[in-house]
CSV table of C-alpha atoms in Angstrom, one decimal:
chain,number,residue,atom,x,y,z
A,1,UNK,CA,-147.3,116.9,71.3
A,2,UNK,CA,-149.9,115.3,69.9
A,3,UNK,CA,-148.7,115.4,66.4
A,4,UNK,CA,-145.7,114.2,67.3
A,5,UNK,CA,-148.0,111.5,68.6
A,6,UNK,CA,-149.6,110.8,65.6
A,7,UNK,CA,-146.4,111.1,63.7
A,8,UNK,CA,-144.6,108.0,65.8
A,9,UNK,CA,-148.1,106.0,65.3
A,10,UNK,CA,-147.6,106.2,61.5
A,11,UNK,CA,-144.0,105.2,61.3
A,12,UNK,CA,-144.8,101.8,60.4
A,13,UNK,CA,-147.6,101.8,57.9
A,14,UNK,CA,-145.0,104.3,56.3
A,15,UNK,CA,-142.3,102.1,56.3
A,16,UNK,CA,-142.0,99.7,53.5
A,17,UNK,CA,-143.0,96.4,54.0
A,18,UNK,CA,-140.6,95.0,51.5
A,19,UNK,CA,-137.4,94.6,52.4
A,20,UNK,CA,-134.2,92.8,51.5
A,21,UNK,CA,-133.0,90.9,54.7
A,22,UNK,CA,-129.9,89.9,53.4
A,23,UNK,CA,-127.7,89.8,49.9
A,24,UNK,CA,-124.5,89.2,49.2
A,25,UNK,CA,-122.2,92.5,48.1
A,26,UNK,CA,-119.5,90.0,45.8
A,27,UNK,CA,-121.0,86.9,43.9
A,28,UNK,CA,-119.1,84.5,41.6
A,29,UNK,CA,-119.7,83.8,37.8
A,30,UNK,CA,-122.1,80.5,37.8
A,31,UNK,CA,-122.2,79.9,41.0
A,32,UNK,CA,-125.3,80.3,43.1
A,33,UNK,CA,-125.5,82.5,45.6
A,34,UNK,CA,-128.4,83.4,48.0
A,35,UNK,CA,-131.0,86.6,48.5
A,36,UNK,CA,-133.5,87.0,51.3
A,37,UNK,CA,-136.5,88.8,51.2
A,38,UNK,CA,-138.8,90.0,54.0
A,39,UNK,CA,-142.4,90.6,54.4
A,40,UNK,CA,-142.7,93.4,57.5
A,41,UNK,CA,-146.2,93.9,57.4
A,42,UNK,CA,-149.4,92.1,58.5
A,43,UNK,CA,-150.4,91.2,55.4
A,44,UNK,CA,-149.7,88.8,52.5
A,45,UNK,CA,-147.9,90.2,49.8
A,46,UNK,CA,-147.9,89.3,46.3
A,47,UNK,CA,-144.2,90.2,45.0
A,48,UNK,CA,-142.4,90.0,41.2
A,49,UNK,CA,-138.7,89.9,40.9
A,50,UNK,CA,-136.7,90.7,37.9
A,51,UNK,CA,-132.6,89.4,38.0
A,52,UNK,CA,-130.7,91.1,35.2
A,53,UNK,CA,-127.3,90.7,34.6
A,54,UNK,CA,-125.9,94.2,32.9
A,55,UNK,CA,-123.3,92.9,31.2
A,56,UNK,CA,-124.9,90.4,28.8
A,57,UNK,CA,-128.5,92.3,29.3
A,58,UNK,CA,-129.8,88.8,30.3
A,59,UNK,CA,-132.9,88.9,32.4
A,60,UNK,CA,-135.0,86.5,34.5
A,61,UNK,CA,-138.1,87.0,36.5
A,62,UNK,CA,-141.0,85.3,38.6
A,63,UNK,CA,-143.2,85.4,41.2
A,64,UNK,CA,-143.9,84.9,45.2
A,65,UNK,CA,-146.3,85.0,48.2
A,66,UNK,CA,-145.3,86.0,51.5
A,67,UNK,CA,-146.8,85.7,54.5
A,68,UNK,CA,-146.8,88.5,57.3
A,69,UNK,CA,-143.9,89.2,59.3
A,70,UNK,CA,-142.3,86.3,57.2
A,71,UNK,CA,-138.9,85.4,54.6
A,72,UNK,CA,-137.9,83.9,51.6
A,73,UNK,CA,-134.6,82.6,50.5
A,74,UNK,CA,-134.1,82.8,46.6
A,75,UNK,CA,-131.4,81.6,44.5
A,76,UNK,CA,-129.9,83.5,41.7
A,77,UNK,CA,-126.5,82.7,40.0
A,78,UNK,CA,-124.8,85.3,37.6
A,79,UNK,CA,-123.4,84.5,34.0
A,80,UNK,CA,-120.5,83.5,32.7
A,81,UNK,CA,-119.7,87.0,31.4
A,82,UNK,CA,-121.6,89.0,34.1
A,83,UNK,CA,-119.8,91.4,36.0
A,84,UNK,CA,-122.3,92.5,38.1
A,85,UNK,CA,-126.2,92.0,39.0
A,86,UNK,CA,-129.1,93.6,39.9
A,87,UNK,CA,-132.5,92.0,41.6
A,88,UNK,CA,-135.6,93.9,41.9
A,89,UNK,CA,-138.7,93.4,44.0
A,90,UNK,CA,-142.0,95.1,43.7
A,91,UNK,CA,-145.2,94.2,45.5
A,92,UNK,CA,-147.7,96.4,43.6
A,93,UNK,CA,-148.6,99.5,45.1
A,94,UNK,CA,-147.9,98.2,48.8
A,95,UNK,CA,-144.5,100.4,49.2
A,96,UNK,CA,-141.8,101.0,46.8
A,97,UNK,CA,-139.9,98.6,45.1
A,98,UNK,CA,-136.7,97.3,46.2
A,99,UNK,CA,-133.1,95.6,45.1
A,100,UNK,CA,-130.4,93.4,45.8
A,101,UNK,CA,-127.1,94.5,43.5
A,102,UNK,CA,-123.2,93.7,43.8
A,103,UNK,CA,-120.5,92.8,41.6
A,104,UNK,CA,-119.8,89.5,39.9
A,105,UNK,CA,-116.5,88.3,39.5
A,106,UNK,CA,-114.5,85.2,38.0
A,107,UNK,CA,-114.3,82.2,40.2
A,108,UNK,CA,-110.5,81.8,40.2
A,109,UNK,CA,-110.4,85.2,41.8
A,110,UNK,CA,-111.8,83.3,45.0
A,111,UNK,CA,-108.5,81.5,45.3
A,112,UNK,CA,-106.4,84.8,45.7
A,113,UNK,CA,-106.8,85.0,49.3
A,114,UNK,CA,-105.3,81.4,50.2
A,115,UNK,CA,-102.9,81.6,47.4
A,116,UNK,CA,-101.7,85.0,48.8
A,117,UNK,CA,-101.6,83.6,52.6
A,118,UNK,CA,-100.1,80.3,51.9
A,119,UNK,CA,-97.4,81.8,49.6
A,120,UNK,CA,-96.4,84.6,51.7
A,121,UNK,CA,-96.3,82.0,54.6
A,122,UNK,CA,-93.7,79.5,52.7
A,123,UNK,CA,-91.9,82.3,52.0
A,124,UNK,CA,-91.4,85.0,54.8
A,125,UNK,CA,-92.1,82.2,57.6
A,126,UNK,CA,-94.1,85.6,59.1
A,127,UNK,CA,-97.3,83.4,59.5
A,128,UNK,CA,-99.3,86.4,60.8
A,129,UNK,CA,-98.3,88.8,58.5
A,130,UNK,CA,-99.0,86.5,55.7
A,131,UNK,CA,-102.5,85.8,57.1
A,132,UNK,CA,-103.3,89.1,57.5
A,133,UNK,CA,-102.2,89.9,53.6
A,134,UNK,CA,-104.5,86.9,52.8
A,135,UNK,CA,-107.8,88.7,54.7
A,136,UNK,CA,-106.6,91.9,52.7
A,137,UNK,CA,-106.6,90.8,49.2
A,138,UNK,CA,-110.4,89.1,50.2
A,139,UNK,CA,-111.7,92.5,51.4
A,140,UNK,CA,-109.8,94.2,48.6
A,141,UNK,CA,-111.7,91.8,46.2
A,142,UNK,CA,-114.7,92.7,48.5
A,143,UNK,CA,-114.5,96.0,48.5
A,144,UNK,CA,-113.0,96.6,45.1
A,145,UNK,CA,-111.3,99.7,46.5
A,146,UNK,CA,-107.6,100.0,48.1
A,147,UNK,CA,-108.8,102.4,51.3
A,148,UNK,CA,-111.9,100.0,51.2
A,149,UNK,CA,-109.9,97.4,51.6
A,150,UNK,CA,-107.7,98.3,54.1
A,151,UNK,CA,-110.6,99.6,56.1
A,152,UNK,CA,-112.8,96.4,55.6
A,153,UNK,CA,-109.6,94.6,57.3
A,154,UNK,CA,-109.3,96.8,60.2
A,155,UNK,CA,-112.9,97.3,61.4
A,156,UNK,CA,-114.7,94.3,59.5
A,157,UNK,CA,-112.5,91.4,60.1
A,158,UNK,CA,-110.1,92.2,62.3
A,159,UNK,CA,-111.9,94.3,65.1
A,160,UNK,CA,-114.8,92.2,65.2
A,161,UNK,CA,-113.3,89.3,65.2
A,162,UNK,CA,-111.4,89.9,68.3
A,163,UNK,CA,-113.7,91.7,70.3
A,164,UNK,CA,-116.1,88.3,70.1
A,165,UNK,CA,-116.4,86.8,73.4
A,166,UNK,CA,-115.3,83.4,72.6
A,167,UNK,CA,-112.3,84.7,69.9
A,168,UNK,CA,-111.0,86.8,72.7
A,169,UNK,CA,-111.2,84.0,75.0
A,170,UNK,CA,-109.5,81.8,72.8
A,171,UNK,CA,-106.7,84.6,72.3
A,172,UNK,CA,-106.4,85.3,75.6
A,173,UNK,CA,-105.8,81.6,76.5
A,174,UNK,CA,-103.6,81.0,73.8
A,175,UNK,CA,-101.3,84.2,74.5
A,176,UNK,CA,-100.8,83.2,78.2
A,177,UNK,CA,-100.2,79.5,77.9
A,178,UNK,CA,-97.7,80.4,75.0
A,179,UNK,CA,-96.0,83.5,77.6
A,180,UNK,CA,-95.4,80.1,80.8
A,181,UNK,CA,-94.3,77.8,77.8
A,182,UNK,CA,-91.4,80.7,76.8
A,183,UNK,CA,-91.1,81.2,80.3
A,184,UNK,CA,-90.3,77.6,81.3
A,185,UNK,CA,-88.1,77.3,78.6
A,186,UNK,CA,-86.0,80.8,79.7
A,187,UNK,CA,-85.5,78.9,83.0
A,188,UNK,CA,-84.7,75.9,82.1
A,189,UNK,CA,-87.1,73.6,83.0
A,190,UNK,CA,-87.9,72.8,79.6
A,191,UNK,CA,-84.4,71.8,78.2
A,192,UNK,CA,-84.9,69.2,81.6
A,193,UNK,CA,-88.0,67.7,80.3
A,194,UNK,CA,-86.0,67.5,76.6
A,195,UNK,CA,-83.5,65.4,79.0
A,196,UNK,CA,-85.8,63.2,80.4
A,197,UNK,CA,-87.6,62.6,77.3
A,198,UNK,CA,-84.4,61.8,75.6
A,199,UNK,CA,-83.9,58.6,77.5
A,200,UNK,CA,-86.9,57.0,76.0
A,201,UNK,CA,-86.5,58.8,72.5
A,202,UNK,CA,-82.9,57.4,71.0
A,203,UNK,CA,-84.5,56.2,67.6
A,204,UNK,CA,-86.8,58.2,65.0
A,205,UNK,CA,-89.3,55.8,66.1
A,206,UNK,CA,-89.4,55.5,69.5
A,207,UNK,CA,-89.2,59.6,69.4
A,208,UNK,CA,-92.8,59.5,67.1
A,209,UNK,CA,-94.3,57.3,70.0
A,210,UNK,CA,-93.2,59.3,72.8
A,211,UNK,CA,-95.0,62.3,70.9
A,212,UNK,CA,-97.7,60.5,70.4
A,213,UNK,CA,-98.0,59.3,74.1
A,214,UNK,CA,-97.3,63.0,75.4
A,215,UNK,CA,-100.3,63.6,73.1
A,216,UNK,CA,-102.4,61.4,74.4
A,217,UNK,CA,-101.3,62.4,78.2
A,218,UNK,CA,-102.3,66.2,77.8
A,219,UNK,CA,-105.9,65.7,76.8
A,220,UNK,CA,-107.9,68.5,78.7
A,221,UNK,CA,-107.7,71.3,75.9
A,222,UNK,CA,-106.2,71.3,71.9
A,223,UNK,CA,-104.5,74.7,72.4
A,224,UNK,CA,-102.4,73.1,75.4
A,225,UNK,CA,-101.3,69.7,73.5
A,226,UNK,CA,-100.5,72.1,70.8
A,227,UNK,CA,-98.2,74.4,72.3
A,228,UNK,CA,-97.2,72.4,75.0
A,229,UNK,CA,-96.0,69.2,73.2
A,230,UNK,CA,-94.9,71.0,69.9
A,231,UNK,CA,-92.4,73.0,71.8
A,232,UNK,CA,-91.3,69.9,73.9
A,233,UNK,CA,-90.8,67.2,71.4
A,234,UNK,CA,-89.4,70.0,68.6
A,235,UNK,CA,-85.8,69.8,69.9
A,236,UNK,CA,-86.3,65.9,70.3
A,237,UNK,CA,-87.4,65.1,67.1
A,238,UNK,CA,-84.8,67.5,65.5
A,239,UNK,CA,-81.7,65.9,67.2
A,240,UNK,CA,-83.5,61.8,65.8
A,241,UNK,CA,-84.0,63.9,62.4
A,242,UNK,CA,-87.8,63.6,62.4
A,243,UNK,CA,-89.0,66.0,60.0
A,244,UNK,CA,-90.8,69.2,61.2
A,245,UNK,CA,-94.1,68.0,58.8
A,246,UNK,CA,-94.0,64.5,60.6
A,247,UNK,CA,-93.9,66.3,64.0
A,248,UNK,CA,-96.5,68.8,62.8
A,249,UNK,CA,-98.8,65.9,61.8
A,250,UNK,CA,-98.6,64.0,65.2
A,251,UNK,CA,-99.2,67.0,66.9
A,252,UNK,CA,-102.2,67.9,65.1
A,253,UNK,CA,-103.3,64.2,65.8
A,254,UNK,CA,-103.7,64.3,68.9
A,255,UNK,CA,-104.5,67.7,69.8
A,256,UNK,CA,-108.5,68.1,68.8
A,257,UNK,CA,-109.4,64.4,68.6
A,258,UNK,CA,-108.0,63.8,72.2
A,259,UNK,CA,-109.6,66.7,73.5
A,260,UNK,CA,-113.1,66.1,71.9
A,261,UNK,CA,-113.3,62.4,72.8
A,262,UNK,CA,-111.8,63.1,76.7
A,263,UNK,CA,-114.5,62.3,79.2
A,264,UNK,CA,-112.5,65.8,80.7
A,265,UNK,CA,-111.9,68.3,78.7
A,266,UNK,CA,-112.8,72.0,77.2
A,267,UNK,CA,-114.3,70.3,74.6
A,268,UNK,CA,-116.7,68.3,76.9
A,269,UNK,CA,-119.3,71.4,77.4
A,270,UNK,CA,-119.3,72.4,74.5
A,271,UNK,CA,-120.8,68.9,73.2
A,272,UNK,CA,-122.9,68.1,75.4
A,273,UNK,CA,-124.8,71.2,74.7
A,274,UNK,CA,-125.2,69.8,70.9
């Protein structure tokens, strides 16, 4: 028992007191990227760093101070021909020496994942699927494996991004206010708002400012004006040939700005705490 003791009250002058608090796995040929260093003891430490870049054997190094308990953020950026990168850290003979190392790739390669998304998008019209291919080709890029890929999709940014608290909420929200806008429409009662709407809307004009006006009227969330008056006004503006983009643009107008400027709204909270 008591060695066990003794054992538990040496843990952390055993530990290193170097660490590396954060470092990016993937960085981009000449462009800067960020590494983080940490000081987890209770004394100052003198520390050397040494950033080498394998492929052209180019190396760069220098010095800091850190205080106790405390971190530094350094900047680094890769060469043109780099394809990958290594940072060490050594504080003397106060633990043992530590590194930051990924992969550096060409900067065009950042532009798969939207190009991917976007073109899958304009040509499937599957928007989710399409987004989803765009997050794999990132975490394929990321991960520079296929399985590592598809993993870093499933449990990286899909899974955590829905079990967050506010992404869930938002989900949740969206999924049931889209569920009564199908549901008013199976009944009916949307094709007698379309009716109503219509006597007001008999020119591509007067259809834009009834859009806009419905906009304006349903201020108290962004996720409501969107579904809510995109669904409405879609077989209006289709029937005065107002093009989806133009109906897609007033939408989008005044959905968020509405919202964030209404004395009542979701968005009101939410600001104030800022």
């Amino acid at each position: 028992m008591l060695a066990l003791l003794l054992i538990l009250l040496a843990l952390p002058t055993l530990a290193n007191p170097l660490q590396v608090e954060k470092s990016p796995s993937l960085v981009l040929r000449g462009v800067a990227f960020e590494v983080k260093v940490k000081n987890a003891s209770s004394h100052d430490l003198a520390v050397s760093w040494t950033a080498t870049h394998a492929s052209q054997d180019a190396k760069t190094q220098g010095e800091l101070k850190l205080e106790p308990f405390s971190s530094q953020t350094l900047e680094f950026v890769a060469g043109a021909d780099a394809s990958d990168f290594k940072i060490a850290f050594e504080s003397g003979d106060l633990g043992e020496p530590v590194s930051a190392e990924g992969r550096a790739v060409s900067g065009w390669l950042s532009l798969l994942p939207p190009v991917v998304a976007i073109g899958l998008a304009l040509l499937t019209k599957q928007v989710l699927v399409s987004l989803i291919a765009g997050i794999f080709c990132g975490a394929l890029l990321v991960s520079n494996s296929l399985f590592g890929g598809f993993a870093m999709t499933l449990d990286t940014y899909l899974i955590e991004s829905i079990t967050n608290t506010n992404h869930a909420f938002i989900l949740f929200f969206t999924m049931s206010l889209g569920g009564m806008v199908s549901l008013i429409s199976a009944s009916g009662g949307m094709q007698g708002v379309v009716g109503v709407l219509c006597r007001w809307a008999k020119t591509p004009a007067s259809t834009q400012l009834v859009t806009w006006l419905m906009g304006i009227a349903i201020f108290f969330d962004d996720y409501a004006n969107t579904l809510l008056v995109g669904q409405t006004m879609k077989p209006v503006t289709d029937k005065q040939k107002v093009s989806r983009e133009k109906l897609a643009y007033l939408v989008d107008s005044t959905a968020a700005p509405i919202a964030s400027v209404a004395l009542i709204s979701t968005w009101i909270g939410y600001e104030i705490s800022l």
